[in-house]
Coordinates of C-alpha atoms in Angstrom, one line a residue:
M1 CA 6.7 189.1 16.4
D2 CA 7.7 186.3 14.0
P3 CA 4.4 184.8 12.7
F4 CA 6.1 181.5 11.8
E5 CA 8.3 180.8 14.8
D6 CA 5.7 178.9 16.9
T7 CA 4.5 176.8 14.0
L8 CA 8.1 175.9 12.9
R9 CA 9.1 175.0 16.4
R10 CA 6.1 172.7 16.9
L11 CA 6.8 170.9 13.6
R12 CA 10.5 170.6 14.4
E13 CA 9.8 169.2 17.9
A14 CA 7.4 166.6 16.3
F15 CA 10.1 165.5 13.8
N16 CA 12.8 165.3 16.5
A17 CA 10.5 163.2 18.6
G18 CA 10.3 160.7 15.8
R19 CA 6.6 161.1 15.2
T20 CA 6.9 161.0 11.4
R21 CA 9.3 158.0 11.2
P22 CA 7.1 154.9 11.6
A23 CA 5.7 153.5 8.3
E24 CA 2.3 153.2 9.9
F25 CA 2.2 156.9 10.6
R26 CA 3.2 157.8 7.0
A27 CA 0.6 155.4 5.5
A28 CA -2.1 156.9 7.8
Q29 CA -1.3 160.4 6.6
L30 CA -1.4 159.3 3.0
R31 CA -4.8 157.6 3.5
A32 CA -6.0 160.8 5.2
L33 CA -4.8 162.8 2.2
G34 CA -6.7 160.5 0.0
R35 CA -9.9 160.9 2.1
F36 CA -9.4 164.7 1.8
L37 CA -9.4 164.5 -2.0
Q38 CA -12.3 162.1 -2.1
D39 CA -14.5 163.8 0.4
N40 CA -13.9 167.3 -1.0
R41 CA -13.8 166.5 -4.7
Q42 CA -16.6 168.9 -5.6
L43 CA -15.3 171.6 -3.3
L44 CA -11.9 171.4 -4.9
Q45 CA -13.3 171.3 -8.4
D46 CA -15.3 174.4 -7.6
A47 CA -12.2 176.1 -6.2
L48 CA -10.2 175.3 -9.3
A49 CA -13.0 176.5 -11.5
Q50 CA -13.3 179.8 -9.5
D51 CA -9.5 180.4 -9.6
L52 CA -8.4 179.0 -12.9
H53 CA -11.4 177.7 -14.8
K54 CA -9.3 174.5 -15.0
L55 CA -10.1 170.9 -15.8
T56 CA -7.3 168.8 -17.5
K57 CA -6.3 165.2 -18.1
L58 CA -2.8 163.9 -19.0
D59 CA -1.8 161.1 -21.4
S60 CA 1.0 158.6 -20.7
A61 CA 4.4 160.0 -19.8
F62 CA 8.0 158.9 -19.4
I63 CA 11.3 160.2 -18.1
R64 CA 14.3 160.8 -20.4
K65 CA 17.7 161.2 -18.8
E66 CA 19.8 163.8 -20.5
P67 CA 23.2 165.4 -19.9
F68 CA 23.2 168.7 -18.1
G69 CA 25.8 170.2 -20.4
L70 CA 29.0 171.7 -19.0
V71 CA 29.8 170.4 -15.5
L72 CA 32.5 171.3 -13.0
I73 CA 34.1 168.7 -10.7
I74 CA 36.1 170.2 -7.8
A75 CA 38.1 167.4 -6.1
P76 CA 39.8 167.2 -2.7
W77 CA 43.3 166.3 -1.7
N78 CA 42.7 163.4 0.7
Y79 CA 41.8 160.8 -2.0
P80 CA 43.0 162.8 -5.0
L81 CA 42.5 160.0 -7.6
N82 CA 39.4 158.2 -6.3
L83 CA 37.4 161.3 -5.5
T84 CA 38.3 162.8 -8.8
L85 CA 37.8 159.8 -11.1
V86 CA 34.6 158.3 -9.6
P87 CA 32.5 161.4 -10.2
L88 CA 34.2 161.9 -13.6
V89 CA 33.0 158.5 -14.7
G90 CA 29.4 159.4 -13.9
A91 CA 29.7 162.8 -15.6
L92 CA 31.1 161.3 -18.8
A93 CA 28.7 158.4 -18.8
A94 CA 25.8 160.8 -18.6
G95 CA 27.1 162.6 -21.7
N96 CA 28.4 165.9 -20.2
C97 CA 31.4 168.0 -21.1
V98 CA 33.6 168.2 -18.0
V99 CA 35.9 170.8 -16.4
L100 CA 38.0 169.0 -13.8
K101 CA 39.6 171.0 -10.9
P102 CA 42.0 168.7 -8.9
S103 CA 43.3 169.8 -5.6
E104 CA 46.4 171.9 -5.6
I105 CA 47.4 170.5 -2.3
S106 CA 48.0 166.9 -3.5
K107 CA 50.6 168.1 -6.0
A108 CA 51.8 164.8 -7.5
A109 CA 48.3 163.6 -8.3
E110 CA 47.4 167.0 -9.6
K111 CA 50.4 166.9 -12.0
V112 CA 49.4 163.4 -13.4
L113 CA 45.8 164.4 -13.8
A114 CA 46.7 167.7 -15.6
E115 CA 49.5 166.3 -17.8
V116 CA 48.6 162.7 -18.5
L117 CA 44.8 162.2 -18.3
P118 CA 43.9 164.7 -21.1
R119 CA 45.9 162.5 -23.5
Y120 CA 43.3 159.8 -23.2
L121 CA 40.1 161.9 -23.4
D122 CA 38.7 164.1 -26.2
Q123 CA 40.0 167.5 -25.3
S124 CA 37.2 169.2 -27.1
C125 CA 34.9 167.9 -24.4
F126 CA 37.2 167.7 -21.4
A127 CA 39.6 170.0 -19.6
V128 CA 41.7 170.1 -16.5
V129 CA 42.2 173.5 -14.8
L130 CA 44.7 174.2 -12.1
G131 CA 45.1 176.7 -9.3
G132 CA 44.4 177.5 -5.7
P133 CA 41.6 179.3 -3.9
Q134 CA 41.9 182.5 -5.9
E135 CA 41.8 180.7 -9.2
T136 CA 38.9 178.5 -8.1
E137 CA 37.0 181.6 -7.0
Q138 CA 37.5 183.1 -10.4
L139 CA 36.5 179.8 -12.1
L140 CA 33.2 179.8 -10.1
E141 CA 32.3 183.2 -11.5
H142 CA 31.5 181.4 -14.8
K143 CA 28.2 179.6 -15.5
F144 CA 28.2 175.9 -15.3
D145 CA 25.2 173.5 -15.8
Y146 CA 26.1 171.4 -12.8
I147 CA 28.8 171.5 -10.1
L148 CA 30.0 168.7 -7.8
F149 CA 32.3 169.8 -5.0
T150 CA 34.0 167.6 -2.3
G151 CA 35.5 169.4 0.6
S152 CA 34.7 171.3 3.8
P153 CA 31.3 172.9 4.7
R154 CA 33.0 176.3 4.8
V155 CA 34.1 176.1 1.2
G156 CA 30.9 174.3 0.3
R157 CA 29.0 177.4 1.2
I158 CA 31.3 179.5 -1.1
V159 CA 30.6 177.1 -4.0
M160 CA 26.9 177.1 -3.3
T161 CA 26.8 180.9 -3.2
A162 CA 28.6 181.1 -6.5
A163 CA 26.3 178.5 -8.1
A164 CA 23.2 180.3 -6.9
K165 CA 24.1 183.4 -9.0
H166 CA 23.5 181.2 -12.1
L167 CA 20.8 178.9 -10.5
T168 CA 23.3 176.1 -11.1
P169 CA 22.4 172.8 -9.3
V170 CA 25.1 171.3 -7.0
T171 CA 26.1 168.2 -5.3
L172 CA 28.1 169.0 -2.2
E173 CA 30.1 166.2 -0.5
L174 CA 31.1 167.8 2.7
G175 CA 32.6 166.6 6.0
G176 CA 31.7 166.8 9.6
K177 CA 32.1 165.1 12.9
N178 CA 31.1 161.5 12.5
P179 CA 30.0 159.9 15.8
C180 CA 30.7 156.3 16.7
Y181 CA 28.6 154.8 19.5
V182 CA 29.9 151.8 21.4
D183 CA 27.4 150.0 23.5
D184 CA 28.2 148.2 26.8
N185 CA 27.0 145.0 25.2
C186 CA 29.8 144.4 22.8
D187 CA 33.1 142.6 22.4
P188 CA 35.7 145.4 23.0
Q189 CA 38.4 143.7 20.9
T190 CA 36.2 143.3 17.8
V191 CA 35.2 147.0 18.2
A192 CA 38.8 148.1 18.6
N193 CA 39.9 146.2 15.5
R194 CA 37.2 147.7 13.3
V195 CA 37.3 151.3 14.7
A196 CA 41.1 151.5 14.7
W197 CA 41.3 150.3 11.1
F198 CA 38.9 152.9 9.7
R199 CA 40.0 155.7 12.0
Y200 CA 43.7 155.5 11.2
F201 CA 43.4 154.4 7.6
N202 CA 45.1 157.1 5.4
A203 CA 46.3 158.7 8.7
G204 CA 42.7 159.6 9.5
Q205 CA 42.3 161.8 6.5
T206 CA 39.0 160.3 5.4
C207 CA 35.7 162.2 5.3
V208 CA 33.6 159.2 6.5
A209 CA 36.0 158.1 9.3
P210 CA 34.7 158.1 12.9
D211 CA 35.5 161.4 14.5
Y212 CA 34.8 160.5 18.1
I213 CA 33.5 157.6 20.2
L214 CA 30.6 157.8 22.6
C215 CA 30.5 155.2 25.3
S216 CA 30.0 154.7 29.0
P217 CA 33.0 155.1 31.4
E218 CA 32.9 151.3 32.0
T219 CA 33.1 150.5 28.3
Q220 CA 35.9 153.0 27.9
E221 CA 38.0 151.1 30.5
R222 CA 37.5 147.9 28.5
L223 CA 38.0 149.6 25.1
L224 CA 41.3 151.4 25.8
P225 CA 43.5 148.2 26.3
A226 CA 41.9 146.7 23.3
L227 CA 42.7 149.7 21.2
Q228 CA 46.3 149.7 22.4
S229 CA 46.6 146.1 21.5
T230 CA 45.1 146.6 18.0
I231 CA 47.3 149.6 17.3
T232 CA 50.4 147.7 18.2
R233 CA 49.3 144.7 16.1
F234 CA 48.5 146.9 13.1
Y235 CA 51.5 149.3 13.2
G236 CA 54.1 147.6 15.6
D237 CA 55.7 149.0 18.7
D238 CA 57.0 151.9 16.7
P239 CA 54.2 153.1 14.4
Q240 CA 56.4 155.8 13.0
S241 CA 58.5 153.2 11.2
S242 CA 55.4 151.2 9.9
P243 CA 54.9 151.2 6.2
N244 CA 51.2 150.9 6.8
L245 CA 50.7 154.2 8.4
G246 CA 50.3 157.4 6.3
R247 CA 51.5 160.9 6.9
I248 CA 49.7 164.2 7.1
I249 CA 49.4 166.0 3.8
N250 CA 51.2 169.3 4.6
Q251 CA 52.7 171.4 7.4
K252 CA 49.5 173.5 7.8
Q253 CA 47.4 170.4 8.6
F254 CA 50.2 168.9 10.7
Q255 CA 50.3 172.0 13.0
R256 CA 46.5 172.1 13.3
L257 CA 46.4 168.5 14.4
R258 CA 49.3 168.8 16.8
A259 CA 47.5 171.6 18.5
L260 CA 44.5 169.2 19.0
L261 CA 46.7 166.8 21.0
R262 CA 46.5 169.3 23.9
C263 CA 42.8 168.6 24.3
G264 CA 41.7 166.2 27.1
R265 CA 44.3 163.7 28.1
V266 CA 46.4 161.4 25.9
A267 CA 45.6 157.8 26.7
I268 CA 47.3 156.2 23.7
G269 CA 49.9 157.6 21.3
G270 CA 50.3 161.4 21.2
Q271 CA 53.8 161.5 19.7
S272 CA 54.6 163.6 16.6
D273 CA 57.5 164.4 14.3
E274 CA 57.3 167.7 12.3
S275 CA 60.1 166.7 9.9
Q276 CA 58.0 163.7 8.7
R277 CA 54.6 165.2 9.3
Y278 CA 54.0 162.2 11.5
I279 CA 51.3 162.0 14.2
A280 CA 51.0 158.7 16.1
P281 CA 47.7 156.9 16.3
T282 CA 46.2 158.6 19.2
V283 CA 43.3 158.2 21.6
L284 CA 42.2 161.1 23.9
V285 CA 40.0 160.7 27.0
D286 CA 38.6 163.2 29.5
V287 CA 37.6 165.4 26.6
Q288 CA 35.1 168.2 27.0
E289 CA 32.5 169.0 24.4
T290 CA 33.7 172.7 24.3
E291 CA 37.3 171.8 23.4
P292 CA 38.6 172.4 19.9
V293 CA 38.9 168.7 19.1
M294 CA 35.1 168.4 19.5
Q295 CA 34.3 171.6 17.6
E296 CA 36.0 170.9 14.3
E297 CA 36.4 167.9 12.0
I298 CA 39.6 166.3 13.1
F299 CA 40.7 164.7 9.7
G300 CA 43.7 163.0 11.3
P301 CA 44.8 160.0 13.4
I302 CA 43.3 161.3 16.6
L303 CA 40.3 159.7 18.3
P304 CA 38.6 161.4 21.3
I305 CA 36.3 159.4 23.6
M306 CA 33.3 161.1 25.1
S307 CA 31.5 159.6 28.1
V308 CA 27.7 159.0 28.0
R309 CA 25.6 157.1 30.4
S310 CA 23.1 155.6 28.1
L311 CA 21.9 155.1 24.5
D312 CA 19.4 157.9 25.0
E313 CA 22.1 160.3 26.1
A314 CA 24.3 159.4 23.1
I315 CA 21.4 160.0 20.7
D316 CA 20.6 163.3 22.3
F317 CA 24.3 164.3 22.0
I318 CA 24.3 163.4 18.3
N319 CA 21.0 165.1 17.6
R320 CA 22.2 168.4 19.2
R321 CA 24.9 168.7 16.7
E322 CA 25.0 169.1 12.9
K323 CA 24.0 166.1 10.9
P324 CA 27.1 164.0 10.1
L325 CA 28.2 162.5 6.8
A326 CA 28.5 159.1 8.6
L327 CA 27.4 157.5 11.8
Y328 CA 28.4 154.2 13.4
A329 CA 27.0 152.0 16.1
F330 CA 28.5 148.9 17.6
S331 CA 26.5 146.5 19.8
N332 CA 25.7 142.8 20.1
S333 CA 22.1 144.0 20.3
S334 CA 20.4 144.6 17.0
Q335 CA 17.8 146.6 18.9
V336 CA 20.4 149.1 20.0
V337 CA 21.8 149.4 16.5
N338 CA 18.3 149.9 15.0
Q339 CA 17.5 152.5 17.7
M340 CA 20.5 154.5 16.7
L341 CA 19.6 154.2 13.0
E342 CA 15.9 155.1 13.5
R343 CA 16.4 158.0 15.9
T344 CA 19.2 159.9 14.2
S345 CA 20.0 161.3 10.8
S346 CA 23.3 161.0 8.8
G347 CA 24.4 160.8 5.2
N348 CA 25.5 157.1 5.7
F349 CA 25.2 154.6 8.5
G350 CA 27.3 151.6 9.6
G351 CA 26.1 149.1 12.1
N352 CA 29.0 147.0 13.6
E353 CA 31.1 148.0 10.6
G354 CA 33.1 150.9 9.2
F355 CA 33.1 152.5 5.8
V356 CA 33.1 149.2 3.9
Y357 CA 29.9 150.5 2.2
M358 CA 32.1 152.9 0.2
T359 CA 33.2 149.9 -1.8
L360 CA 29.7 148.9 -2.8
P361 CA 28.5 150.6 -6.0
S362 CA 24.9 149.7 -5.1
L363 CA 25.0 152.2 -2.2
P364 CA 25.3 156.0 -2.7
L365 CA 27.6 158.4 -0.9
G366 CA 26.0 161.6 0.1
G367 CA 25.5 163.9 3.1
V368 CA 22.5 165.6 4.7
G369 CA 22.2 169.1 6.1
N370 CA 25.7 170.4 7.1
S371 CA 27.4 167.3 5.7
G372 CA 26.2 168.0 2.1
M373 CA 23.5 167.4 -0.5
G374 CA 23.1 165.1 -3.4
R375 CA 24.8 161.7 -3.9
Y376 CA 26.9 159.7 -6.2
H377 CA 28.7 156.3 -6.7
G378 CA 27.8 153.6 -9.3
K379 CA 24.6 154.3 -11.1
F380 CA 23.9 157.2 -8.7
S381 CA 26.7 159.1 -10.3
F382 CA 25.0 158.7 -13.7
D383 CA 21.7 159.9 -12.2
T384 CA 23.4 162.8 -10.5
F385 CA 24.9 164.2 -13.7
S386 CA 21.7 163.6 -15.7
H387 CA 18.7 165.9 -16.1
H388 CA 15.5 163.8 -15.5
R389 CA 13.3 165.3 -18.2
A390 CA 9.6 164.6 -17.9
C391 CA 8.1 163.9 -21.3
L392 CA 4.6 163.5 -22.7
L393 CA 4.1 162.1 -26.1
S394 CA 0.7 161.8 -27.8
H395 CA -0.7 160.9 -31.2
M396 CA -2.2 163.4 -33.7
G397 CA -4.9 160.8 -34.4
L398 CA -7.9 159.7 -32.3
E399 CA -8.8 163.3 -31.7
Q400 CA -12.4 162.4 -31.2
L401 CA -11.5 160.6 -28.0
N402 CA -10.1 163.9 -26.6
E403 CA -13.3 165.8 -27.2
I404 CA -14.5 165.1 -23.6
R405 CA -11.7 167.2 -22.3
Y406 CA -12.5 170.3 -24.3
P407 CA -15.0 172.9 -23.1
P408 CA -17.9 173.4 -22.7
Y409 CA -18.2 170.8 -20.0
S410 CA -21.5 169.0 -19.7
A411 CA -22.5 167.1 -16.6
W412 CA -21.9 163.9 -18.6
T413 CA -18.4 164.8 -19.7
Q414 CA -17.5 165.9 -16.1
R415 CA -18.6 162.4 -14.9
I416 CA -16.5 160.7 -17.5
V417 CA -13.4 162.8 -16.6
R418 CA -13.9 162.1 -12.9
W419 CA -14.2 158.4 -13.6
A420 CA -11.0 158.4 -15.7
L421 CA -9.0 160.3 -13.1
G422 CA -10.4 158.2 -10.3
S423 CA -9.4 155.0 -12.1
R424 CA -5.7 156.0 -12.1
S425 CA -5.3 158.1 -9.0
C426 CA -7.0 160.6 -6.7
T427 CA -5.0 163.5 -8.2
L428 CA -6.9 166.6 -9.2
L429 CA -5.0 168.7 -11.8

């Protein structure tokens, strides 16, 4: 019998029920912890004395942000410049030496980064390395002081396993299936405009793009003609000839995506051209949860619609699955949007908007659970690539003031120490 199973299940059920989310609950728990320390001060002091013969007091302290040292940035192919240079800025600003591994799939960008970028940077502190999976695996055998990887959860596990051998900290920016809930109380044309733009941007090859829509059958009927109208307005009657619609990165990804077109029923689009690696902006309906299009991140211009009867059913559907990198909710009701925000978990959240938050340096990008760990963007990039070193500085003088902390401890000195600790916090060290 597993002695932990019942306890862990009980705690997980409480968390999933939202018990810990209200601020009032958290404050009450912290007050209760304070009462525990206050009510049991002597008991805890006796326990510390029995275990460690311990009684200490700290002076003032500060945090010093220092570079980790040699960091590795492994970049993806879908935004081969942005997702390479943005973390690089943070790593350099924090004072690190950097090894940059661009994606071998986006060959033109890889060539520029390898041949041109090093001319502008100090090559004693910066290097670009090239290669595919085999070379990357060999690279990961070496010890780095920090690793930032952007890519799939499958490869993220490989990177994390390699890093663990050296106890190297990591930031993993991974993907996942990002839900988009559309409430009955909404303007379908506004939703169609915003969803179509950030679903089909870069031919759907965006890690924070919505991967599927959850809505009622009634809203689906209103949304489909709006999506068709928007797609025509954005890309014309023949999207294949539109200069505003991208192409799939390579044949491997094209074949994978074309196979997904067999899932459910095509309501909009569905055309493809292998010679151009073109897949039309597509909407699928009558999709089953067990079909491949709902089992893997799509990463292409295909948008399935899943039917749910209520907000609660949509939230249950989302919470049954791995935590996504992004989650979106559209509704004229702020209460509905807030419910989706409060009762789910995701790396990022957009209420009545798409991934515009990616353009704001004041907001971090980062996943949770299966969609990653750590964060960057703006100052968050600097913090990610900095070791936050806790420091304590004291003076050699005024030693007499420190006499009260040295043994032997009289009743008077213990009262003074308790008073000093109590004036700052209820922490017992």
